[in-house]
Short mmCIF file of C-alpha atoms and ligand atoms in Angstrom, two decimals:
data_model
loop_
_atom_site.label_atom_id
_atom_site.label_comp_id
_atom_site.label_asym_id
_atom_site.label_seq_id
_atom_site.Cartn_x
_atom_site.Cartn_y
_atom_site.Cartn_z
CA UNK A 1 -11.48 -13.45 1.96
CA UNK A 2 -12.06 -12.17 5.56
CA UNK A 3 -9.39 -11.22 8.46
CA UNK A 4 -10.74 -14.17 11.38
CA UNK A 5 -8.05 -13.11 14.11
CA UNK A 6 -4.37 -11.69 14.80
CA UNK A 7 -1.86 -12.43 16.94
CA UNK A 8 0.91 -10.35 18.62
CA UNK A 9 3.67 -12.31 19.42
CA UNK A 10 7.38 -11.45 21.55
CA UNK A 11 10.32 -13.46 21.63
CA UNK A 12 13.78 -12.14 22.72
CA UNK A 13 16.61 -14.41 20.38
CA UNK A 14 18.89 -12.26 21.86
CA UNK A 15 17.35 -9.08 21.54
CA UNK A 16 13.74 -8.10 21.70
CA UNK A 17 11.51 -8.35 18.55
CA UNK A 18 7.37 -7.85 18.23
CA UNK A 19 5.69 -9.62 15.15
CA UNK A 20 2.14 -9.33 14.42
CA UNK A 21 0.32 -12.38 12.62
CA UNK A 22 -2.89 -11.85 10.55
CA UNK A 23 -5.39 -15.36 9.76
CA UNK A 24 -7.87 -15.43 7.46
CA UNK A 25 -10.74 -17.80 6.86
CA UNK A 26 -9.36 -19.12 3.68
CA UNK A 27 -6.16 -20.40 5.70
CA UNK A 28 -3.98 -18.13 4.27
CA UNK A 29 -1.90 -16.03 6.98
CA UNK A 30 1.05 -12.80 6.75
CA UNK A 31 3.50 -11.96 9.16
CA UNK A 32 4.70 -7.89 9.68
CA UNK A 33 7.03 -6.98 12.14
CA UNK A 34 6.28 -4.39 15.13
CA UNK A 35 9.46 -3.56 16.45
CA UNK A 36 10.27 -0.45 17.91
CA UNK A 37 13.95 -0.84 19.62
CA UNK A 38 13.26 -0.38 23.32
CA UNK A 39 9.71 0.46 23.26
CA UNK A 40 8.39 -3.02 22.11
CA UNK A 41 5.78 -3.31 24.84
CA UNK A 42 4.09 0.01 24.07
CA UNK A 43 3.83 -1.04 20.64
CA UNK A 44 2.52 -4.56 21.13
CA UNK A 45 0.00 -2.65 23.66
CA UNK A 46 -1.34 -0.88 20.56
CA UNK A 47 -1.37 -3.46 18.24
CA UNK A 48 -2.97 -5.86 21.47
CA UNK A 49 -5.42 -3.16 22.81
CA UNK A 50 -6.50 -1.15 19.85
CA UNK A 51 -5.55 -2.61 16.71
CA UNK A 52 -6.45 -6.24 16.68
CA UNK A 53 -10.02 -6.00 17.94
CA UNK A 54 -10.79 -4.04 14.63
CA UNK A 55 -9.18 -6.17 12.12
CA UNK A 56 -11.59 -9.08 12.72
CA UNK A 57 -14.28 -9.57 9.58
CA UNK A 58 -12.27 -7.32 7.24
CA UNK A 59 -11.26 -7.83 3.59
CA UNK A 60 -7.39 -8.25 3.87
CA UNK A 61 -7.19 -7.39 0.13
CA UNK A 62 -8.45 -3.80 1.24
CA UNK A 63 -4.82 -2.85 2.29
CA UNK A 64 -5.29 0.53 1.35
CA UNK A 65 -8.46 1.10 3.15
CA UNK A 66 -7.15 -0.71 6.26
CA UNK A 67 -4.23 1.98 6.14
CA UNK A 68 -6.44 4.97 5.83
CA UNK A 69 -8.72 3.23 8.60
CA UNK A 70 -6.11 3.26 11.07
CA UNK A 71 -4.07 6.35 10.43
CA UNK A 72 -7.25 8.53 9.98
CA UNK A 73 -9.67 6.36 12.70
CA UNK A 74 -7.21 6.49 15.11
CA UNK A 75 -7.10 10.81 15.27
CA UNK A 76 -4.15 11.06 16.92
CA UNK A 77 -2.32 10.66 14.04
CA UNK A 78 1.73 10.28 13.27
CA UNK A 79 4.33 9.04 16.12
CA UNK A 80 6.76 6.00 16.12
CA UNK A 81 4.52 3.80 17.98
CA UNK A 82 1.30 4.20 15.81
CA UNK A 83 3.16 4.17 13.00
CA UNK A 84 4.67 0.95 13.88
CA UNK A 85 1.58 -0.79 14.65
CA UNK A 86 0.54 0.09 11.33
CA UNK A 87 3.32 -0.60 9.68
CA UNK A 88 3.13 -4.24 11.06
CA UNK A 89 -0.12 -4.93 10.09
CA UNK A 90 0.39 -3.39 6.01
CA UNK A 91 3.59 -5.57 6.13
CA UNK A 92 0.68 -8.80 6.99
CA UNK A 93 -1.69 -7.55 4.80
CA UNK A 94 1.01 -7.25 1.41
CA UNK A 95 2.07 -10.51 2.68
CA UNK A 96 -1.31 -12.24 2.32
CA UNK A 97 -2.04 -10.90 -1.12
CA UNK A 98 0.99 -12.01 -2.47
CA UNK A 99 0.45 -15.59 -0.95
CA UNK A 100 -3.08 -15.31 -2.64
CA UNK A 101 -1.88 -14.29 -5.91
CA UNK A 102 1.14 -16.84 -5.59
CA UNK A 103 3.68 -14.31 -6.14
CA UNK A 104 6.74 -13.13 -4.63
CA UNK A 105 5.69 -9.50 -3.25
CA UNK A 106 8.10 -7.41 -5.65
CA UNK A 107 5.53 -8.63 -8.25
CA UNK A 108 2.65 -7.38 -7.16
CA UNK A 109 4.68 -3.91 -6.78
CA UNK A 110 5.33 -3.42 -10.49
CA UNK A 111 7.80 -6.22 -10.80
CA UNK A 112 11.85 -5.81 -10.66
CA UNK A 113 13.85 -2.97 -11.57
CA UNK A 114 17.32 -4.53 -11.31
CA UNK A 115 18.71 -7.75 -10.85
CA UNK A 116 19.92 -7.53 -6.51
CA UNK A 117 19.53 -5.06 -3.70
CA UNK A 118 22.75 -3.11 -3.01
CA UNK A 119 23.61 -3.58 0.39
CA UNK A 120 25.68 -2.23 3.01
CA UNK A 121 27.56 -3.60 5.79
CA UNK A 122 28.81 -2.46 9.12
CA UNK A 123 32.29 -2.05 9.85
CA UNK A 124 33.83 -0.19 13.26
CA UNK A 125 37.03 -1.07 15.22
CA UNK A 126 38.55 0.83 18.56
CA UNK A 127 41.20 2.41 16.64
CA UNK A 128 41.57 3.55 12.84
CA UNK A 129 43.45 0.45 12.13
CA UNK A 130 41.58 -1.53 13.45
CA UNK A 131 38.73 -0.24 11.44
CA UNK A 132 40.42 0.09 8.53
CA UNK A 133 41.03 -4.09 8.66
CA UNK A 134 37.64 -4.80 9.84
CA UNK A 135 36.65 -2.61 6.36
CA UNK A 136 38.89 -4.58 4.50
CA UNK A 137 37.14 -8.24 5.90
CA UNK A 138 33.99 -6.94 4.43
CA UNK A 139 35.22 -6.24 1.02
CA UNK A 140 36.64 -9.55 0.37
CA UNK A 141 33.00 -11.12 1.62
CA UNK A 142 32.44 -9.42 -1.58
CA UNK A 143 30.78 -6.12 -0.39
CA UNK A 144 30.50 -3.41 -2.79
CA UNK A 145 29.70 -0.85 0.67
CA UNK A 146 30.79 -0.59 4.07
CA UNK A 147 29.95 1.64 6.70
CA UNK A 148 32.54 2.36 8.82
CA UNK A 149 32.35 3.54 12.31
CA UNK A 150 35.65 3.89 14.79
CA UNK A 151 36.40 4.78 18.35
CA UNK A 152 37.12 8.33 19.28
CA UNK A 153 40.76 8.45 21.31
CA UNK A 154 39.61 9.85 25.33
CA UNK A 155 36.39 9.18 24.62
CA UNK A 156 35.19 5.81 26.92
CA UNK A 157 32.71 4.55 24.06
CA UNK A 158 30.96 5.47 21.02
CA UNK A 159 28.41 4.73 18.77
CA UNK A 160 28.73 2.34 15.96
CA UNK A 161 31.80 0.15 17.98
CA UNK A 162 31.26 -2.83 19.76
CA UNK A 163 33.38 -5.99 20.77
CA UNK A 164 31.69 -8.40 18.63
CA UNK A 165 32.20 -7.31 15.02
CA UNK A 166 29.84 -9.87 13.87
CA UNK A 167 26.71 -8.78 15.52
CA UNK A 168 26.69 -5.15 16.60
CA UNK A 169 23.98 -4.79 18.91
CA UNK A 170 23.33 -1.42 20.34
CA UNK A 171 20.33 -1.73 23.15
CA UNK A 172 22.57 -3.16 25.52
CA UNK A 173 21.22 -2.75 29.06
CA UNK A 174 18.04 -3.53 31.55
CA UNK A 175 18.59 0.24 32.14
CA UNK A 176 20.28 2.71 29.92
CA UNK A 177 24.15 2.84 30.01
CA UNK A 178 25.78 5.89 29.45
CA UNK A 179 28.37 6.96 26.57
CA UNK A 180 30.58 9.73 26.15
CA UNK A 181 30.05 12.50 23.43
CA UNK A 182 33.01 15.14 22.76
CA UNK A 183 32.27 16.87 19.12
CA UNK A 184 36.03 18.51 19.01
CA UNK A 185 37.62 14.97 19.92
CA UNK A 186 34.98 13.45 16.95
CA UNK A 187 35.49 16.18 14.72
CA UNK A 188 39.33 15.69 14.43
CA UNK A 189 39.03 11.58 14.18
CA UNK A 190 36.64 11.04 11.20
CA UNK A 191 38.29 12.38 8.25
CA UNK A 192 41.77 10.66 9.08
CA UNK A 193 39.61 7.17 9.61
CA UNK A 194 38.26 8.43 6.00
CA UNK A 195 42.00 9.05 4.65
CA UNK A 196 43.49 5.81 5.25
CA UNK A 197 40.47 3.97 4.13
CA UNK A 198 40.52 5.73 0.69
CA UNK A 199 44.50 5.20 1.31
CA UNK A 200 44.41 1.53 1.21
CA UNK A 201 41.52 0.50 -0.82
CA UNK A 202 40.91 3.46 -3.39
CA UNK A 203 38.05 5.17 -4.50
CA UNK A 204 36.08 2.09 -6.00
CA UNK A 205 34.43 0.34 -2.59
CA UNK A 206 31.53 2.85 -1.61
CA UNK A 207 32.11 4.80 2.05
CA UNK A 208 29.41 5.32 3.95
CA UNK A 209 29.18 6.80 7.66
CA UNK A 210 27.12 7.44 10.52
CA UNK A 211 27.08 10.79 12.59
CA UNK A 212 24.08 9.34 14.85
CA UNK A 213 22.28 12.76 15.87
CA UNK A 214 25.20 14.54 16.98
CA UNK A 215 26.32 17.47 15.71
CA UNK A 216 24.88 21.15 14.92
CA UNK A 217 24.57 22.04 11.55
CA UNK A 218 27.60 24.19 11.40
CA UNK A 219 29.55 21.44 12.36
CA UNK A 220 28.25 18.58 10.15
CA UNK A 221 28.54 21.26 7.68
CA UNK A 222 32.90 21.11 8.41
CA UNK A 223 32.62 17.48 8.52
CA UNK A 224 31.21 17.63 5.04
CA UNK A 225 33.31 19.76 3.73
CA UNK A 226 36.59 18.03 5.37
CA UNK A 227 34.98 14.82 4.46
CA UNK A 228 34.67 15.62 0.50
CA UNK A 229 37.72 14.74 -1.06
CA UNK A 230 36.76 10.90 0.29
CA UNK A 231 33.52 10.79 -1.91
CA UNK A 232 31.63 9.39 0.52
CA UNK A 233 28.36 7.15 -0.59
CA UNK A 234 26.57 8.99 2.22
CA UNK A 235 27.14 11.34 5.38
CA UNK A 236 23.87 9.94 7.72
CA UNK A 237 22.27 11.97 10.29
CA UNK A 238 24.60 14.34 10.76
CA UNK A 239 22.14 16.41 12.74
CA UNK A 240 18.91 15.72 14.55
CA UNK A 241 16.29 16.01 11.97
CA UNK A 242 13.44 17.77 13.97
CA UNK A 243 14.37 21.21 12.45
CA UNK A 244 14.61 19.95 8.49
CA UNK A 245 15.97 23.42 7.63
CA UNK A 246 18.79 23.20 9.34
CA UNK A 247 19.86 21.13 6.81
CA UNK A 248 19.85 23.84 4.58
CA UNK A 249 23.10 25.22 6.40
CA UNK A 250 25.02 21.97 5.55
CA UNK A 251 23.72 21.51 1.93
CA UNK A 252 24.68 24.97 1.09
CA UNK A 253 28.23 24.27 2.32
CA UNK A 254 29.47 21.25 1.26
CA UNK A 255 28.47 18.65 -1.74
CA UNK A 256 29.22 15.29 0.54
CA UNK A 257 25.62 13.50 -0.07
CA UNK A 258 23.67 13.53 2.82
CA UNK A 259 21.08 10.82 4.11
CA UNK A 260 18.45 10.26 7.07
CA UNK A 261 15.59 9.59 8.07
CA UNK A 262 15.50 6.33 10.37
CA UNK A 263 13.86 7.46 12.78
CA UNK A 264 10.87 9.59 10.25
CA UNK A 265 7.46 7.89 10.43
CA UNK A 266 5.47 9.72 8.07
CA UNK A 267 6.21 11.70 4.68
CA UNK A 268 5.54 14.78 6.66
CA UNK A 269 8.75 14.38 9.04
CA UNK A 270 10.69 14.36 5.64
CA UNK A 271 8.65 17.01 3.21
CA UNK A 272 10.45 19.79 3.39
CA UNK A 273 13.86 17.85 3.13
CA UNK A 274 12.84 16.31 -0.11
CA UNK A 275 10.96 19.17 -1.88
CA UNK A 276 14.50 21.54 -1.28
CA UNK A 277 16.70 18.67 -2.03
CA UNK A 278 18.40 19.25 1.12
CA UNK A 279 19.00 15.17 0.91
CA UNK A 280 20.19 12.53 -0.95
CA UNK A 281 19.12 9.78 0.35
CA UNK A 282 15.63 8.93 2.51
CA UNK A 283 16.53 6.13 4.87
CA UNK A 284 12.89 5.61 6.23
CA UNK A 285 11.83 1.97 6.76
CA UNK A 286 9.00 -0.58 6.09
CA UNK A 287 8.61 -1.15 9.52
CA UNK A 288 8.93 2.49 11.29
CA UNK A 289 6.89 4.13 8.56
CA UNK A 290 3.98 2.97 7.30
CA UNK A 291 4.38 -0.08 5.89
CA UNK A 292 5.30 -0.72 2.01
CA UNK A 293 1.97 1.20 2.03
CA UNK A 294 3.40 4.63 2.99
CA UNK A 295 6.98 3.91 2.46
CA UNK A 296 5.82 3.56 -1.65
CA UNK A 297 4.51 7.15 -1.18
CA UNK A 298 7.69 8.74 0.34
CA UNK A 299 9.57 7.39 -2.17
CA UNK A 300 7.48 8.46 -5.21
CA UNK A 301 7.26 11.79 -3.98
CA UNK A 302 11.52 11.81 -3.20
CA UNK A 303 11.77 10.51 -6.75
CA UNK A 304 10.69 13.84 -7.61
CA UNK A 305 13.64 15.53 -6.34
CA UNK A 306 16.82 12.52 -6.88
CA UNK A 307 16.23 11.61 -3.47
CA UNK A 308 17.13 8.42 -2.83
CA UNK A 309 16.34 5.23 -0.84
CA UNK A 310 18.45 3.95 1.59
CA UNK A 311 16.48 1.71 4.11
CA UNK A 312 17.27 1.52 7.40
CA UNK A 313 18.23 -2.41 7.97
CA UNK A 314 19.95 -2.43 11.83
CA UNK A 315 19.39 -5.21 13.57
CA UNK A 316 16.51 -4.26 15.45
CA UNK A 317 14.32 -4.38 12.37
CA UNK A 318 13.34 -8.00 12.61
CA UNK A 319 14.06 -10.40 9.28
CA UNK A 320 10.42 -10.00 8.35
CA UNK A 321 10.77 -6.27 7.81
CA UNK A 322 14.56 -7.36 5.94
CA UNK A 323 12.17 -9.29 3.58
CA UNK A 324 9.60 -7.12 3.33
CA UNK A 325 11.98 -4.03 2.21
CA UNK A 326 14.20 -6.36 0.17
CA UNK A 327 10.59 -6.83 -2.00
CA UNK A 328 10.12 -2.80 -2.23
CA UNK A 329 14.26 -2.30 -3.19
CA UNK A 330 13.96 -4.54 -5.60
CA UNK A 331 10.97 -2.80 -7.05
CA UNK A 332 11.56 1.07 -6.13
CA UNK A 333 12.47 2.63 -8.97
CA UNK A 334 14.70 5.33 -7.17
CA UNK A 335 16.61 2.77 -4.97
CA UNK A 336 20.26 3.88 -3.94
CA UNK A 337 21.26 1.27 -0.91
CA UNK A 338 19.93 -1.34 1.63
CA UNK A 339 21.68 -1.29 4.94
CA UNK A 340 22.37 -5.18 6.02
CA UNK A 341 23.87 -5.83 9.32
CA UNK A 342 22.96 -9.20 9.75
CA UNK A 343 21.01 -10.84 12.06
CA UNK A 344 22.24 -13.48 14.59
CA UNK A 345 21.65 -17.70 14.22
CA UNK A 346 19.10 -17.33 16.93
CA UNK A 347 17.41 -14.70 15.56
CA UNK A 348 17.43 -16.55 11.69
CA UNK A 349 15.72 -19.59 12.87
CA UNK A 350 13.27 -17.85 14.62
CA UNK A 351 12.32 -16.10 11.55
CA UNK A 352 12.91 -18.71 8.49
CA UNK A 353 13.77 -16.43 5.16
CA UNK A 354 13.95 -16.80 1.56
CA UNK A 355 16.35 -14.19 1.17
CA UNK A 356 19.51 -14.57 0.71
CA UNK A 357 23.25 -12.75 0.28
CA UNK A 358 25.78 -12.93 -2.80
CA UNK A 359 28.66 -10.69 -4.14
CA UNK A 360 27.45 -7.44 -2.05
CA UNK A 361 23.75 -8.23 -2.96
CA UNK A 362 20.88 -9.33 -1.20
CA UNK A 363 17.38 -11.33 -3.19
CA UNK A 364 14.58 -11.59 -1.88
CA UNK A 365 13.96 -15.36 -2.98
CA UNK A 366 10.86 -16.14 -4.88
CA UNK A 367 8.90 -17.36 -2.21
CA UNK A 368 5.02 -16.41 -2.72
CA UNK A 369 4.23 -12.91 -0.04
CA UNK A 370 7.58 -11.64 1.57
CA UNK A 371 9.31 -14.78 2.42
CA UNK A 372 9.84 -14.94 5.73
CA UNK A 373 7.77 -16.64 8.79
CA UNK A 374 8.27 -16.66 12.49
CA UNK A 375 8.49 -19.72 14.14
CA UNK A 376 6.29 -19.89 16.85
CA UNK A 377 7.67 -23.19 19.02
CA UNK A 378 11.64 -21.70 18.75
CA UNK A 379 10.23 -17.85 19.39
CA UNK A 380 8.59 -19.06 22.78
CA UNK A 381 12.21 -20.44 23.93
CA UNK A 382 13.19 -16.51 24.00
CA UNK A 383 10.82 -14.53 26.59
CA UNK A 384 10.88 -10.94 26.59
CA UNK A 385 13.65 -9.34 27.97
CA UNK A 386 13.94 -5.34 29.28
CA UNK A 387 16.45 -3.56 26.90
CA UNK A 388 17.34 0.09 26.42
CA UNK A 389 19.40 2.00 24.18
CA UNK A 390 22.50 3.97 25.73
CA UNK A 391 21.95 7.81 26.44
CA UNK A 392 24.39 10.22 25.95
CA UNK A 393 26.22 12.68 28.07
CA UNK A 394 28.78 15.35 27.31
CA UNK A 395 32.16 15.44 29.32
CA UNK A 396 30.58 17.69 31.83
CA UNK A 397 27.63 15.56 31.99
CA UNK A 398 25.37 17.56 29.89
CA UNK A 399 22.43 15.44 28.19
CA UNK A 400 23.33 14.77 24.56
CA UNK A 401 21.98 12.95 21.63
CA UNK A 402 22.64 9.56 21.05
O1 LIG B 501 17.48 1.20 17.37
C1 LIG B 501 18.45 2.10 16.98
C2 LIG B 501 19.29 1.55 15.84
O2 LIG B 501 18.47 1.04 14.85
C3 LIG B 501 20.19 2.60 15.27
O3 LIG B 501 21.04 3.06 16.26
C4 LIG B 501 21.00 2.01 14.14
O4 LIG B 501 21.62 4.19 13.41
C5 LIG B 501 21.47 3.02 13.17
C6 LIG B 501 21.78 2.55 11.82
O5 LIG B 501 22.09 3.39 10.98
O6 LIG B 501 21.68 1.36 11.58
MG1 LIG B 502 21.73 5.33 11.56
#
């Protein structure tokens, strides 16, 4: 079988996605998805510009060779938008193999490990009761997990809150709008959100939340520790992970499990974090890292150290990558949790899926490849549209993470 041509293709169903489409002579064809959340452009530039001219006459059963082509061939190695681009063609390429073998893709992986994919949703409210409730309409959808995510009292906005509870969408903007970030006001909210949750629904649904880049590690290390007596699932990036020992500061003080990794492209941006278990769960994706090609090797080598998985699923990670990673949970022998947080109508018949939600678990669906398709006459209703994450500033203004 031979590669003849690929396509990149944009459509905005309310928020910006890039796919890349792979053909080959024998009429068989795979889908990946290419989208990095604000930066689309630069990535379907690469893909456009650099990628697709090589891919033309190639084996698409070489997947591993392809990968080594383009992360070696290309020099300048690593980086979100590289890695993206490669990511979206190893998602193709797994596709097409598993349409030529006739197989769902988990089978070609080793097979399944469990039954369904643990999955989490998103909950977040203005206020702690209204959280709590909006927590409470998850678990009786039948969620096992929620992540939940309130607003801060004086603080204008925050992450992880939105009006429409349904369909949380962050990159809101043609230019970046600005929220508010005071750590004190944070610092003081959290645990009580935490208390009443455990309050009114026990210890039995799992608790996860998400500290979005913004702490220090001293303080995400007192977050943990006033966190712990809510066994939480997971405490996610409680810190910007450029300096991985940092972590070492809140792993040595407190024993609430830690994850991240969302933004991590290669196994090198999480290496030291595994190999001194400063983590418990690597939340790296199909689409921002690699492909199943590379995200397979991070998780082999975390399974080495009870690190583990916890892919990234917002909604910016189109339903191709969803069906992609669903494949590798399914499979991964060291899977903890899937993060699910849904994808609009628009965006679902854009991208036709096989996989499907029950009783706090997704499946894949035995469709042959991943399982999900873009189609091409309801994407071209939806032209690209210029969208930006907020920014951050503190009360004085300062620059902060968001
Ligand atoms: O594009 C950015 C989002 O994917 C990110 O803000 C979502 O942190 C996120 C999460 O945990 O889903
Ligand atoms: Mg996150």
């Amino acid at each position: 079988m031979k590669i003849t041509e690929a396509k990149v293709i944009i459509t905005s169903p309310g928020r910006n996605f890039v796919s890349l489409k792979i053909y080959t002579d024998e009429g068989l064809y795979g889908v990946g998805d290419a989208t990095l959340n604000g930066r689309e452009l630069s990535v379907a530039s690469y893909l456009k510009d650099h990628i697709v001219p090589m891919l033309a006459g190639r084996d698409p059963h070489q997947i591993e060779d392809i990968w080594q082509f383009l992360y070696r061939g290309a020099y300048w190695r690593k980086g979100p938008v590289t890695m993206t681009a490669i990511s979206a063609v190893d998602m193709a390429l797994w596709d097409i193999k598993a349409k030529a073998a006739n197989m769902p893709l988990y089978q070609l992986l080793g097979g399944k490990s469990r039954s369904g994919v643990m999955v989490y949703g998103h909950a977040n409210g203005d206020s702690i009761e209204e959280t709590v409730d909006e927590v409470g309409k998850f678990l009786n959808d039948g969620y096992l997990a929620v992540r939940a995510q309130t607003g801060i009292p004086g603080l204008k906005s925050t992450y992880g809150v939105s009006k429409d509870k349904m369909f949380y969408e962050p990159a809101d903007s043609d230019l970046p709008s600005e929220n508010e970030w005071s750590t004190t006001k944070y610092l003081d909210s959290i645990p009580k959100l935490f208390d009443t949750l455990r309050n009114t629904y026990g210890n039995e649904p799992h608790l996860l939340h998400d500290v979005h880049h913004r702490l220090t590690p001293i303080e995400a290390a007192r977050l943990g520790k006033d966190l712990e007596s809510f066994r939480m699932f997971w405490l996610e990036d409680a810190v910007p992970a450029e300096n991985q020992a940092g972590f070492r500061t809140i792993r040595q003080n407190t024993v609430t499990p830690l994850a991240v990794g969302e933004i991590f492209n290669t196994i090198w941006d999480c290496k030291e974090l595994l190999e001194e278990q400063l983590i418990d769960y690597i939340r790296t994706s199909v689409v921002h890292a690699g492909g199943i090609t590379h995200l397979r090797r991070i998780a082999d080598f975390a399974s080495l150290f009870h690190v583990r998985t916890g892919c990234h699923g917002a909604t910016d990670l189109s339903p191709i990558c969803m069906g992609a990673a669903l494949h590798f949970d399914l499979w991964v022998p060291n899977f903890g949790i899937q993060e699910y947080m849904r994808h609009s109508e628009e965006t679902n018949a854009v991208f036709p899926h096989s996989y499907s939600f029950k009783n706090g678990y997704l499946y894949p669906g035995e469709t042959a490849g991943h399982g999900v398709d873009i189609d091409e006459k309801i994407a071209a209703k939806y032209p690209y549209k210029r969208c930006y994450l907020p920014v951050n500033r503190l009360e004085d203004g300062t620059m902060w993470n968001w």
